[in-house]
Coordinates of N, CA and C in Angstrom, one line a residue:
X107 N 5.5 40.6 -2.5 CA 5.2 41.1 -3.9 C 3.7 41.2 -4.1
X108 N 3.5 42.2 -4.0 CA 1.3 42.2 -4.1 C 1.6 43.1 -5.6
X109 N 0.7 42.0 -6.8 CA 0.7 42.5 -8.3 C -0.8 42.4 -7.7
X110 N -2.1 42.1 -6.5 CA -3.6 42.3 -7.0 C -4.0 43.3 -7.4
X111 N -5.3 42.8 -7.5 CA -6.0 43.9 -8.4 C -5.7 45.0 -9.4
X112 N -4.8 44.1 -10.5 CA -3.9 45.3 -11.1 C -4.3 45.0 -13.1
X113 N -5.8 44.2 -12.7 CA -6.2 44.2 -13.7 C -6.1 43.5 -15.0
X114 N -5.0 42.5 -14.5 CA -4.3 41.7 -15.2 C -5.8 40.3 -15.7
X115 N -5.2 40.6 -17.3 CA -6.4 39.4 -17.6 C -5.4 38.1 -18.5
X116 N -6.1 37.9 -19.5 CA -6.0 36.4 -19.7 C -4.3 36.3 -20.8
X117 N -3.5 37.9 -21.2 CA -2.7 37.5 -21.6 C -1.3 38.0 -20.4
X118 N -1.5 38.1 -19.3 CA -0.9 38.6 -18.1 C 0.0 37.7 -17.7
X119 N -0.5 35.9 -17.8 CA 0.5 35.0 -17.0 C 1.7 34.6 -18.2
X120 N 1.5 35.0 -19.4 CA 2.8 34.9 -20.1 C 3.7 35.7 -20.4
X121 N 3.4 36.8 -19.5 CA 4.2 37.6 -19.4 C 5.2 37.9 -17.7
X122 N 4.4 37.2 -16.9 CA 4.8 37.0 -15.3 C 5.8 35.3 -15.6
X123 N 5.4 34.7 -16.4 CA 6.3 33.5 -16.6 C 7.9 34.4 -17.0
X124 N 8.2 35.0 -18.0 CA 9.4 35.4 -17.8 C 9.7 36.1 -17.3
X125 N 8.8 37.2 -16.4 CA 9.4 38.0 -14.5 C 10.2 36.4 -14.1
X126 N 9.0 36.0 -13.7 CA 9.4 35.3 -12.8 C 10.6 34.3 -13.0
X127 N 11.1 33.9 -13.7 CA 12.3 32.9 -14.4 C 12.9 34.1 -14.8
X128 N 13.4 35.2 -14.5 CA 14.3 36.1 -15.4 C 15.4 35.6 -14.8
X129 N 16.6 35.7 -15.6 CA 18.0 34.9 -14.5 C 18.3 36.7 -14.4
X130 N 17.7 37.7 -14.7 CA 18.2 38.9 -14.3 C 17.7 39.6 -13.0
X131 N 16.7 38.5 -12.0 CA 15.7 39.3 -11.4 C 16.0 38.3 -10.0
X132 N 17.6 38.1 -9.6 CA 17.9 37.4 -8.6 C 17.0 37.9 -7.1
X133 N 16.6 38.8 -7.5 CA 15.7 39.1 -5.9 C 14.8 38.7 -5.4
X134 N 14.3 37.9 -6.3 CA 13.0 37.3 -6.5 C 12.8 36.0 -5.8
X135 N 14.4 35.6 -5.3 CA 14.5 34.6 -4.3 C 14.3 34.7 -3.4
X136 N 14.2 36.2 -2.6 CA 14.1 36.9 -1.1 C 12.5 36.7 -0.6
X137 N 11.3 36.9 -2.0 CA 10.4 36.9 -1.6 C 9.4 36.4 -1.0
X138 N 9.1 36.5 -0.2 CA 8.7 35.6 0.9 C 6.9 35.8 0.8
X139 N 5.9 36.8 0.0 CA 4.9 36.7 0.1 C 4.6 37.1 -1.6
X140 N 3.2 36.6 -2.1 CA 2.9 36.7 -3.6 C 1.4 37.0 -3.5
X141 N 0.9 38.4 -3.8 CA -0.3 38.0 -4.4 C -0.9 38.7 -5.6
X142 N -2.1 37.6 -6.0 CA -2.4 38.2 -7.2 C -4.0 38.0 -7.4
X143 N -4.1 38.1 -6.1 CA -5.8 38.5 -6.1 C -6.1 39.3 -6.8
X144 N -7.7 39.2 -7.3 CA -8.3 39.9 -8.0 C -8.3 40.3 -9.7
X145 N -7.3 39.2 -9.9 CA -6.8 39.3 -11.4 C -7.5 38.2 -12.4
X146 N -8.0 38.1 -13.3 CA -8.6 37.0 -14.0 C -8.0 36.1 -15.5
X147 N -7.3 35.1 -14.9 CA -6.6 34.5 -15.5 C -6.9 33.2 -16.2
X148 N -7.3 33.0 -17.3 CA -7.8 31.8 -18.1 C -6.9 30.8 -17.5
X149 N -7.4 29.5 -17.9 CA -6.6 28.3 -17.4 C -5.7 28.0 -18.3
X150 N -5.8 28.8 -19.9 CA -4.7 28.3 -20.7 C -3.9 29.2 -20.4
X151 N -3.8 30.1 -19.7 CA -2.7 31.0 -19.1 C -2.0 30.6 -17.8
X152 N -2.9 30.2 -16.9 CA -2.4 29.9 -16.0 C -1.6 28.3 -15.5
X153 N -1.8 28.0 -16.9 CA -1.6 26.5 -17.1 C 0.1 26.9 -17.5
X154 N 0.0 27.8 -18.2 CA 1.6 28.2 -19.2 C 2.3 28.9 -18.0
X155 N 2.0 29.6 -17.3 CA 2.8 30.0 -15.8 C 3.2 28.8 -15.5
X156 N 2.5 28.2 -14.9 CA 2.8 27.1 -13.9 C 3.8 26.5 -14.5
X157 N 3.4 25.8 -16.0 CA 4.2 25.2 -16.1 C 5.6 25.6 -15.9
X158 N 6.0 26.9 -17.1 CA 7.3 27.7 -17.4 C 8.3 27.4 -16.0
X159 N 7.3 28.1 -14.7 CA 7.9 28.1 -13.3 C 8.3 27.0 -12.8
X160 N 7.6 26.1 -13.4 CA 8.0 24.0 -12.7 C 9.3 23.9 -13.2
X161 N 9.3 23.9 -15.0 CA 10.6 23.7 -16.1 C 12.0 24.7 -15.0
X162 N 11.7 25.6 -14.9 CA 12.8 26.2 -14.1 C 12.8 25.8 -13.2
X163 N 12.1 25.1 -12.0 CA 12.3 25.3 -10.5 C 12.9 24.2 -11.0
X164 N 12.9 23.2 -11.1 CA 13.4 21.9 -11.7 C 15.0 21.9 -11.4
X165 N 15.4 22.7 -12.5 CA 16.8 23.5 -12.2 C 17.0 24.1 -11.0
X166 N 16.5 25.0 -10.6 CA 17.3 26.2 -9.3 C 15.5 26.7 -8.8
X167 N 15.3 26.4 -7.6 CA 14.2 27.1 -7.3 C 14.5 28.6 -7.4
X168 N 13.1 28.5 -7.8 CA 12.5 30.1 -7.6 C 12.2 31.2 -7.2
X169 N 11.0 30.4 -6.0 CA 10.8 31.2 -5.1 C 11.1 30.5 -4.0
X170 N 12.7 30.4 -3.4 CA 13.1 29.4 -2.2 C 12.1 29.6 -0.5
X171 N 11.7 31.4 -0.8 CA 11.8 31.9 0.5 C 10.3 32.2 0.7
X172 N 9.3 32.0 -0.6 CA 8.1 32.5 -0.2 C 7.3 31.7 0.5
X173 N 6.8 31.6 1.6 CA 6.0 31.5 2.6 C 4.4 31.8 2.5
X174 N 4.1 32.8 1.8 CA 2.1 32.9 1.5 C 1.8 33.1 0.1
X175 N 0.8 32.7 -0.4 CA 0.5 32.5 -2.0 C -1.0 33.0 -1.5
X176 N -1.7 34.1 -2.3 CA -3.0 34.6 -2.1 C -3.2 34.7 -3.4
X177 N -4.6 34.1 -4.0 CA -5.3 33.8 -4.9 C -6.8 33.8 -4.9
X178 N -6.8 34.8 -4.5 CA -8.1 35.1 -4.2 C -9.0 36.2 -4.9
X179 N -10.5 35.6 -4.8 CA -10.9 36.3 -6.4 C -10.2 36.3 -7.7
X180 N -10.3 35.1 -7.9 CA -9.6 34.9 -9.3 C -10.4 34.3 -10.1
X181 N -11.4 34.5 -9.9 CA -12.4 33.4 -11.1 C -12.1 31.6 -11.3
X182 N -11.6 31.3 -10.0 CA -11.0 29.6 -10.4 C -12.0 28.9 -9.9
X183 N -12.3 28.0 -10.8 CA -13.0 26.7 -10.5 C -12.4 25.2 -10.8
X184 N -13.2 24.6 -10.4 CA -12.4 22.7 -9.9 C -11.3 22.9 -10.7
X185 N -11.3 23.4 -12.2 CA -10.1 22.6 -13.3 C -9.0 23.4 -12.7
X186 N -8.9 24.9 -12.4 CA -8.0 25.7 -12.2 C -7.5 25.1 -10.8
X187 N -8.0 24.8 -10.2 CA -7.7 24.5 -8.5 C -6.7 23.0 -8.6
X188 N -7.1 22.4 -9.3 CA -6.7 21.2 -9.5 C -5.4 21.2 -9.8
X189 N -5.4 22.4 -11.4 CA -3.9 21.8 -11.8 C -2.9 23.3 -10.7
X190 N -3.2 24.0 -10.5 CA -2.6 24.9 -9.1 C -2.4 23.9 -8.3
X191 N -3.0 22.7 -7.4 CA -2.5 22.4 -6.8 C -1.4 20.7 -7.1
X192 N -1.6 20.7 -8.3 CA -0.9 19.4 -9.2 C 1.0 19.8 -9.1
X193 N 1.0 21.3 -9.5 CA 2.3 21.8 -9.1 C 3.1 22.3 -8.3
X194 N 1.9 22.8 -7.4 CA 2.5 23.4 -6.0 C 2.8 22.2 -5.2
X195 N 2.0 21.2 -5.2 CA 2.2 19.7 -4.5 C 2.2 18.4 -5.0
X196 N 3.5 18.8 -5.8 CA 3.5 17.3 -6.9 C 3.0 15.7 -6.2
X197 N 2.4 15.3 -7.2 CA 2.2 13.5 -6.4 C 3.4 12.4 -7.3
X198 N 3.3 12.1 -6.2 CA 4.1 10.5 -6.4 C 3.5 9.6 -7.3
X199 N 3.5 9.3 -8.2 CA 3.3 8.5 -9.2 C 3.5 7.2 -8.6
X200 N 4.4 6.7 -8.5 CA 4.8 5.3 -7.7 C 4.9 5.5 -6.4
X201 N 4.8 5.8 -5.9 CA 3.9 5.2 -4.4 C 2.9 5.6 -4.4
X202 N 1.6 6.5 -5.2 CA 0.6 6.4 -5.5 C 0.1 4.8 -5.7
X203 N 0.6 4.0 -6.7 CA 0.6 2.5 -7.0 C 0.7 1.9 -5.8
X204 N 2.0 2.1 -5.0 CA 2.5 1.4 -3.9 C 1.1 1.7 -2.6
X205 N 0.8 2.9 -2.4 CA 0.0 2.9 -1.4 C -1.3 2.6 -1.9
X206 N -2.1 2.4 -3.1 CA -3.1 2.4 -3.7 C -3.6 3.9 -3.1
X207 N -3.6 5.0 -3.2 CA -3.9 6.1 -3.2 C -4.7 6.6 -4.2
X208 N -5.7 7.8 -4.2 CA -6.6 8.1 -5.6 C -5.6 9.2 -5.9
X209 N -5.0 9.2 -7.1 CA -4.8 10.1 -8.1 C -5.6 11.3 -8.0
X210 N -5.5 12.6 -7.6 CA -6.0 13.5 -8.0 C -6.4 14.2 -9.5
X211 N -7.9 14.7 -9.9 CA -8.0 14.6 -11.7 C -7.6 16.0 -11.6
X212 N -6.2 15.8 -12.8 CA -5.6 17.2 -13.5 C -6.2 17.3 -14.6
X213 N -6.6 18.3 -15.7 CA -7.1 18.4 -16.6 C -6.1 18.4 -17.6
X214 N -6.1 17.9 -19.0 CA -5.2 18.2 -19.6 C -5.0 19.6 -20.6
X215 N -5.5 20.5 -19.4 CA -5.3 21.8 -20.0 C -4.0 22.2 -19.3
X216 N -3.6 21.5 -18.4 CA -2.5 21.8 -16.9 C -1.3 20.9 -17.6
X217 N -1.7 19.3 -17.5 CA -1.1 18.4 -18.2 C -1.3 17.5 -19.2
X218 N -0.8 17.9 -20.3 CA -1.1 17.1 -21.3 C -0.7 15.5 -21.6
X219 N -1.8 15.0 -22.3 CA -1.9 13.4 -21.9 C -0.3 12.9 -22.1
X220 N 0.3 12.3 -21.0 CA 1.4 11.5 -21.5 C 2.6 11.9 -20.9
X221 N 2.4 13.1 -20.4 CA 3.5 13.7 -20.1 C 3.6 13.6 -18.5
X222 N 5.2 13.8 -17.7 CA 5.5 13.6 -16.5 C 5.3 14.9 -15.8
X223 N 4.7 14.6 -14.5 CA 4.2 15.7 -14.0 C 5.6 16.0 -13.0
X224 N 5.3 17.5 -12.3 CA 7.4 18.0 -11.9 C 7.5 17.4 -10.5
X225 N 8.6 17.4 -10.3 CA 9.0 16.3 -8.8 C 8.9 17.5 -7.5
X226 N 9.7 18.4 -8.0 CA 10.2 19.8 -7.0 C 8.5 20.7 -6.5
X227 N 8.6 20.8 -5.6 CA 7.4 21.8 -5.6 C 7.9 23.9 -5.8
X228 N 7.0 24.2 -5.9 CA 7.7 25.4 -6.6 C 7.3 26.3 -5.3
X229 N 7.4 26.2 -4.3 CA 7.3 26.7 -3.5 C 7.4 25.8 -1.8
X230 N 8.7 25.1 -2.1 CA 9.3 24.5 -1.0 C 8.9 25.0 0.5
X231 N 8.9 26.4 0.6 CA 8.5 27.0 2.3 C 7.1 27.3 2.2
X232 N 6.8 27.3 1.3 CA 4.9 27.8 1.7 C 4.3 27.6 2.8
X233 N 3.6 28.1 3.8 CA 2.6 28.3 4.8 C 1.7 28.3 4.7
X234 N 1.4 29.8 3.8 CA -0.1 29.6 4.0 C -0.6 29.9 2.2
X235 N -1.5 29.3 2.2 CA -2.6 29.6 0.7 C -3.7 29.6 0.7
X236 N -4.0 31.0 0.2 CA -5.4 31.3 0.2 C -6.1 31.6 -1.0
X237 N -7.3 30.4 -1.2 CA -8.1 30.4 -2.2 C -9.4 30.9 -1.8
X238 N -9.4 32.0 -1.2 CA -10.7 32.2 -0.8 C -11.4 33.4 -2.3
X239 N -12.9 33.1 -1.6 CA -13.7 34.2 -2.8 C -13.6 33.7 -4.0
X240 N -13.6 32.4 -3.8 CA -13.8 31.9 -5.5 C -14.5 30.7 -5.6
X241 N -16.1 31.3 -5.7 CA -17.4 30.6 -5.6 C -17.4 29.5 -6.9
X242 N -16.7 29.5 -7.9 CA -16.8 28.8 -8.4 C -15.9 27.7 -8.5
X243 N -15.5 27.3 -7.2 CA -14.8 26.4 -6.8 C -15.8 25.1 -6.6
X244 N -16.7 25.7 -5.8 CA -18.0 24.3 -5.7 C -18.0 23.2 -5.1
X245 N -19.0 22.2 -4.9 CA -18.5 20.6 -4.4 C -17.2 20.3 -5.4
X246 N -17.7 20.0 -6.4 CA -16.4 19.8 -7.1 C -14.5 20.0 -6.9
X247 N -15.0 21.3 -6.7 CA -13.5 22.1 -6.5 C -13.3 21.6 -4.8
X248 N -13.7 21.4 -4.5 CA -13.3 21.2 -3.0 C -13.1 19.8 -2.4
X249 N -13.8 19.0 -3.4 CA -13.6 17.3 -3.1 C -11.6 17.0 -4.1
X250 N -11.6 17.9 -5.2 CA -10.8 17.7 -5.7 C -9.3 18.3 -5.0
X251 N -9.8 19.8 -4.0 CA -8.4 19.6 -2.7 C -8.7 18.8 -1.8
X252 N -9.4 18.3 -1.5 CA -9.6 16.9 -0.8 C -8.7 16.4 -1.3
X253 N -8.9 15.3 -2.1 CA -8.3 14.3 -3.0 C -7.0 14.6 -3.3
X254 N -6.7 16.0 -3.3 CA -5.0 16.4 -3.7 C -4.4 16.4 -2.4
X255 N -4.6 16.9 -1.5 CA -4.1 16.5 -0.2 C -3.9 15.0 0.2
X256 N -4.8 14.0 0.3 CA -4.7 12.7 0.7 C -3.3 12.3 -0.1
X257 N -3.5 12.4 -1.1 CA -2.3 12.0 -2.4 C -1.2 11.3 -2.0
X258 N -0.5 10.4 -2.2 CA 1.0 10.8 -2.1 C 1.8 11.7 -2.6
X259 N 2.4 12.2 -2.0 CA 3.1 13.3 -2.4 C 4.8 12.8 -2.5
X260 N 6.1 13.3 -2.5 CA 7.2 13.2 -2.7 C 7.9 13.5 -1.4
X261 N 7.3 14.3 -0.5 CA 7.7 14.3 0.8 C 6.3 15.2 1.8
X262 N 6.7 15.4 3.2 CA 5.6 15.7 3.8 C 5.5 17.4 3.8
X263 N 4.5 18.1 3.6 CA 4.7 19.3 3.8 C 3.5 19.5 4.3
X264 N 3.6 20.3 5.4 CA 2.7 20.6 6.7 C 2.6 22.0 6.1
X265 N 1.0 22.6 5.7 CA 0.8 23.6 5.4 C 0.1 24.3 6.7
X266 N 0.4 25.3 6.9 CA 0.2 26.6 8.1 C -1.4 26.7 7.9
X267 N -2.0 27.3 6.8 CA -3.0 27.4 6.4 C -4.0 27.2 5.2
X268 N -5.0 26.7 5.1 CA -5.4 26.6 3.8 C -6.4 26.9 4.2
X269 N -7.1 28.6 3.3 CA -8.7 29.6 3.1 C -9.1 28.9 1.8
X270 N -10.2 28.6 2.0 CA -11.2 27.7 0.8 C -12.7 28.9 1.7
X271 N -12.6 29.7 2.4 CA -13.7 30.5 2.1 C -14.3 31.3 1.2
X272 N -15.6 31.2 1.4 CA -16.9 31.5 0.1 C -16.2 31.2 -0.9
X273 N -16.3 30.0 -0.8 CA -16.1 28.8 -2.4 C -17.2 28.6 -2.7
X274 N -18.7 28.5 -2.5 CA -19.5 28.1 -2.9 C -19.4 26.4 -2.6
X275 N -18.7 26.5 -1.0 CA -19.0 24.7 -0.9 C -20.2 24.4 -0.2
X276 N -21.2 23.7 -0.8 CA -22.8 23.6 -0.3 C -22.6 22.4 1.0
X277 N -23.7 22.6 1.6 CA -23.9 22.2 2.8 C -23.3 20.2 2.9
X278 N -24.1 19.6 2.2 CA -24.0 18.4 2.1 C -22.5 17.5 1.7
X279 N -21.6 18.7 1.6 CA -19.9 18.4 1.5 C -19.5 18.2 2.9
X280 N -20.6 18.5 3.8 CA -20.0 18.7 5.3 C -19.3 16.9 5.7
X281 N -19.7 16.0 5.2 CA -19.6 14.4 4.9 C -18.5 14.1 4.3
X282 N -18.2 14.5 3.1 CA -16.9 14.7 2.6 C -15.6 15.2 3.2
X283 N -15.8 16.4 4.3 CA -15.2 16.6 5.4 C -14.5 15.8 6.1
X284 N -15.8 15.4 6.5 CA -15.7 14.1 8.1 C -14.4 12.9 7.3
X285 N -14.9 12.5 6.3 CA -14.2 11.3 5.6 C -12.9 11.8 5.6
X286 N -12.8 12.7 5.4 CA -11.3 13.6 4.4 C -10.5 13.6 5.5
X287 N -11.0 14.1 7.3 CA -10.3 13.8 8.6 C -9.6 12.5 9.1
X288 N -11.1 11.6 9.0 CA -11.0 10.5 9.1 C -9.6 9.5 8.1
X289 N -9.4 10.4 7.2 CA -8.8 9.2 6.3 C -7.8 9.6 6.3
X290 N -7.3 11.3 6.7 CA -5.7 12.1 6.7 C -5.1 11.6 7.7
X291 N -5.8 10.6 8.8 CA -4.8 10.3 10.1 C -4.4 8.9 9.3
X292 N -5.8 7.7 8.4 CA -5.2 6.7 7.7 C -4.1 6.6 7.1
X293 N -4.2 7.9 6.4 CA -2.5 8.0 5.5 C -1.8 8.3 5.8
X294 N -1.4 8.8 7.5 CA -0.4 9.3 7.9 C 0.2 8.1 8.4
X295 N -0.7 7.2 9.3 CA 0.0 5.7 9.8 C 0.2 5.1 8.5
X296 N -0.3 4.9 7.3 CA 0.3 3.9 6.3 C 1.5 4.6 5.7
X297 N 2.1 5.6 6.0 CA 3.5 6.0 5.6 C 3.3 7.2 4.7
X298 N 2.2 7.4 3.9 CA 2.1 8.1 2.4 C 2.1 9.5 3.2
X299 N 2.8 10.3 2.0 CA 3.1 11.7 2.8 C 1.9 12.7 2.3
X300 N 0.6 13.0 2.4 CA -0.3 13.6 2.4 C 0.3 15.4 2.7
X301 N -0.6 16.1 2.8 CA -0.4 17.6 2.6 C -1.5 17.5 3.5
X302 N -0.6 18.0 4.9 CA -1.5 18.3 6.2 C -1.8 20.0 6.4
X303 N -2.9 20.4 6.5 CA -3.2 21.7 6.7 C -3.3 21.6 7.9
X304 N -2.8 22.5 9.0 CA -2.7 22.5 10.6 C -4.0 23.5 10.8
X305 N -4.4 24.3 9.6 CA -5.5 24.9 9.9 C -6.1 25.3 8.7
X306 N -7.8 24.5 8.6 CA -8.4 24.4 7.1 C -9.7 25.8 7.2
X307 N -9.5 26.9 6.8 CA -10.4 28.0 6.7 C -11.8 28.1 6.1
X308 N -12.7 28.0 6.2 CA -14.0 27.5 5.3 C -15.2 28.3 6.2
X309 N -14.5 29.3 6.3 CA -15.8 30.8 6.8 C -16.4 30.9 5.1
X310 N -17.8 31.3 5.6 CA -19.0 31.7 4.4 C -19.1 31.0 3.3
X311 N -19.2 29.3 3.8 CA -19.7 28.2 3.0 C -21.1 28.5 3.9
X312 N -21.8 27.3 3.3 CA -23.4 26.3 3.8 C -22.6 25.1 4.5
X313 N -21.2 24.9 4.4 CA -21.1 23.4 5.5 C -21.8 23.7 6.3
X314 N -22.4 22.0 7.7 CA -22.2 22.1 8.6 C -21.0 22.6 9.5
X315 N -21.2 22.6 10.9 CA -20.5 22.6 11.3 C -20.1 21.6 12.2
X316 N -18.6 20.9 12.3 CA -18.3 19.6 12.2 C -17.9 19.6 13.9
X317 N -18.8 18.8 14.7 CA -18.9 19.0 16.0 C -17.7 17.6 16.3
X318 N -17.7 16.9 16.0 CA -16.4 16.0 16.0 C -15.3 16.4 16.2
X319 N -14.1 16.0 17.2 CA -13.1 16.7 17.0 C -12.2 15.6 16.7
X320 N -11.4 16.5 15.4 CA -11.0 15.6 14.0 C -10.0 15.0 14.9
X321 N -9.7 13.8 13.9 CA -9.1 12.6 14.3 C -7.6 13.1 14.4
X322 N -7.3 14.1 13.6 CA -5.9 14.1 13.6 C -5.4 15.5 14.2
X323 N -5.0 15.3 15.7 CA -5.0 16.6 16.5 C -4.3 17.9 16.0
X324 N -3.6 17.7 14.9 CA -2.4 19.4 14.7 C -3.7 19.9 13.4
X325 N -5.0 19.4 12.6 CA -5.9 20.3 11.9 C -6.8 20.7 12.7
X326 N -7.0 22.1 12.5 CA -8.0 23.1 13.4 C -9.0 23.3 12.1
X327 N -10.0 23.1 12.1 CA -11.3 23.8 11.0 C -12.0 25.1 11.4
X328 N -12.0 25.9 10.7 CA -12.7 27.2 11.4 C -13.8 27.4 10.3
X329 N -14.9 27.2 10.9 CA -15.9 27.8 9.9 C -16.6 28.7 10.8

């Protein structure tokens, strides 16, 4: 399903909320690819998708069969990245506690104070996700998919690929990296189910380039 570049602005995702949950639009289960590059979507919009799509998957997934999510050029920065990935890869709350793991920060524009964040991920088969071309992702945005990956999560999902190219991640994140390697093999021996990317994409940043070869043999880094 490719909606990019179709010009869609900031009142677009409340109207893709009920595409997408239509109980009249059973085909929508088949779909196996989604993009919506190039569209610019406020976080109070994109915050009301997400959720609408959680409240349903909850019930009956949605998209059982899609496989790639492309998000690219979308005007997203840390807050938007954050709560996109709060839903697509829910955390564990209690074994968060149990493993002492850091909580990844959602904004309460995603979730509001108080409330339980969704168990189901809304895209059970996902492969690959691409956030590339969205410079204003930043150190920030990029320590904060850090931190959402390490997470515990509710079960393990081994992502095919994740493009974080020309984010605007500056050179001196290349440290953040090394740790982020180093600590994804820690949490795989202490049991907690992290969100392993078998291949992390980060062409047309300022990183170094990370001459180490990561601790945990199935992630490839391609810069």
């Amino acid at each position: 399903m490719d909606l990019s570049h179709c010009y869609m602005e900031q009142t677009a995702p409340y109207v893709l909320a009920g595409l997408f949950t239509s109980p009249h639009l059973a085909e929508i289960r088949w779909v196996t690819s989604l993009r919506l590059d190039g569209n610019y979507f406020a976080n109070a919009g994109l915050s009301y998708l997400l959720s609408v799509m959680s409240t349903a998957n909850e019930v009956k997934p949605i998209f059982p069969s899609l496989e790639q999510l492309y998000l690219n050029n979308m005007n997203l920065d840390a807050t938007s990245v954050s709560g996109i990935l709060f839903f697509l890869f829910p955390v564990d709350p209690v074994a968060s506690k149990r493993f002492h793991s850091h909580k990844p920060p959602v904004s309460n524009e995603f979730v509001p104070q108080g409330k339980e964040g969704p168990q189901g991920e809304l895209f059970p088969s996902l492969s690959i996700l691409s956030l590339n071309d969205n410079p204003g992702l930043g150190q920030d945005g990029f320590e904060a998919v850090l931190t959402h990956l390490l997470s515990s999560h509710y079960k393990v999902h081994n992502l095919g690929s994740l493009d974080l190219s020309r984010c605007g991640i500056p050179a001196h994140c290349t440290k953040q990296l090394k740790q982020f390697l180093k600590d994804l093999k820690h949490t795989i021996d202490a049991g907690v189910y992290p969100i392993v990317p078998q291949r992390l994409v980060l062409l047309g940043n300022t990183l170094d380039t990370v001459k180490e070869k990561p601790p945990v043999s199935q992630v490839e880094i391609v810069m």
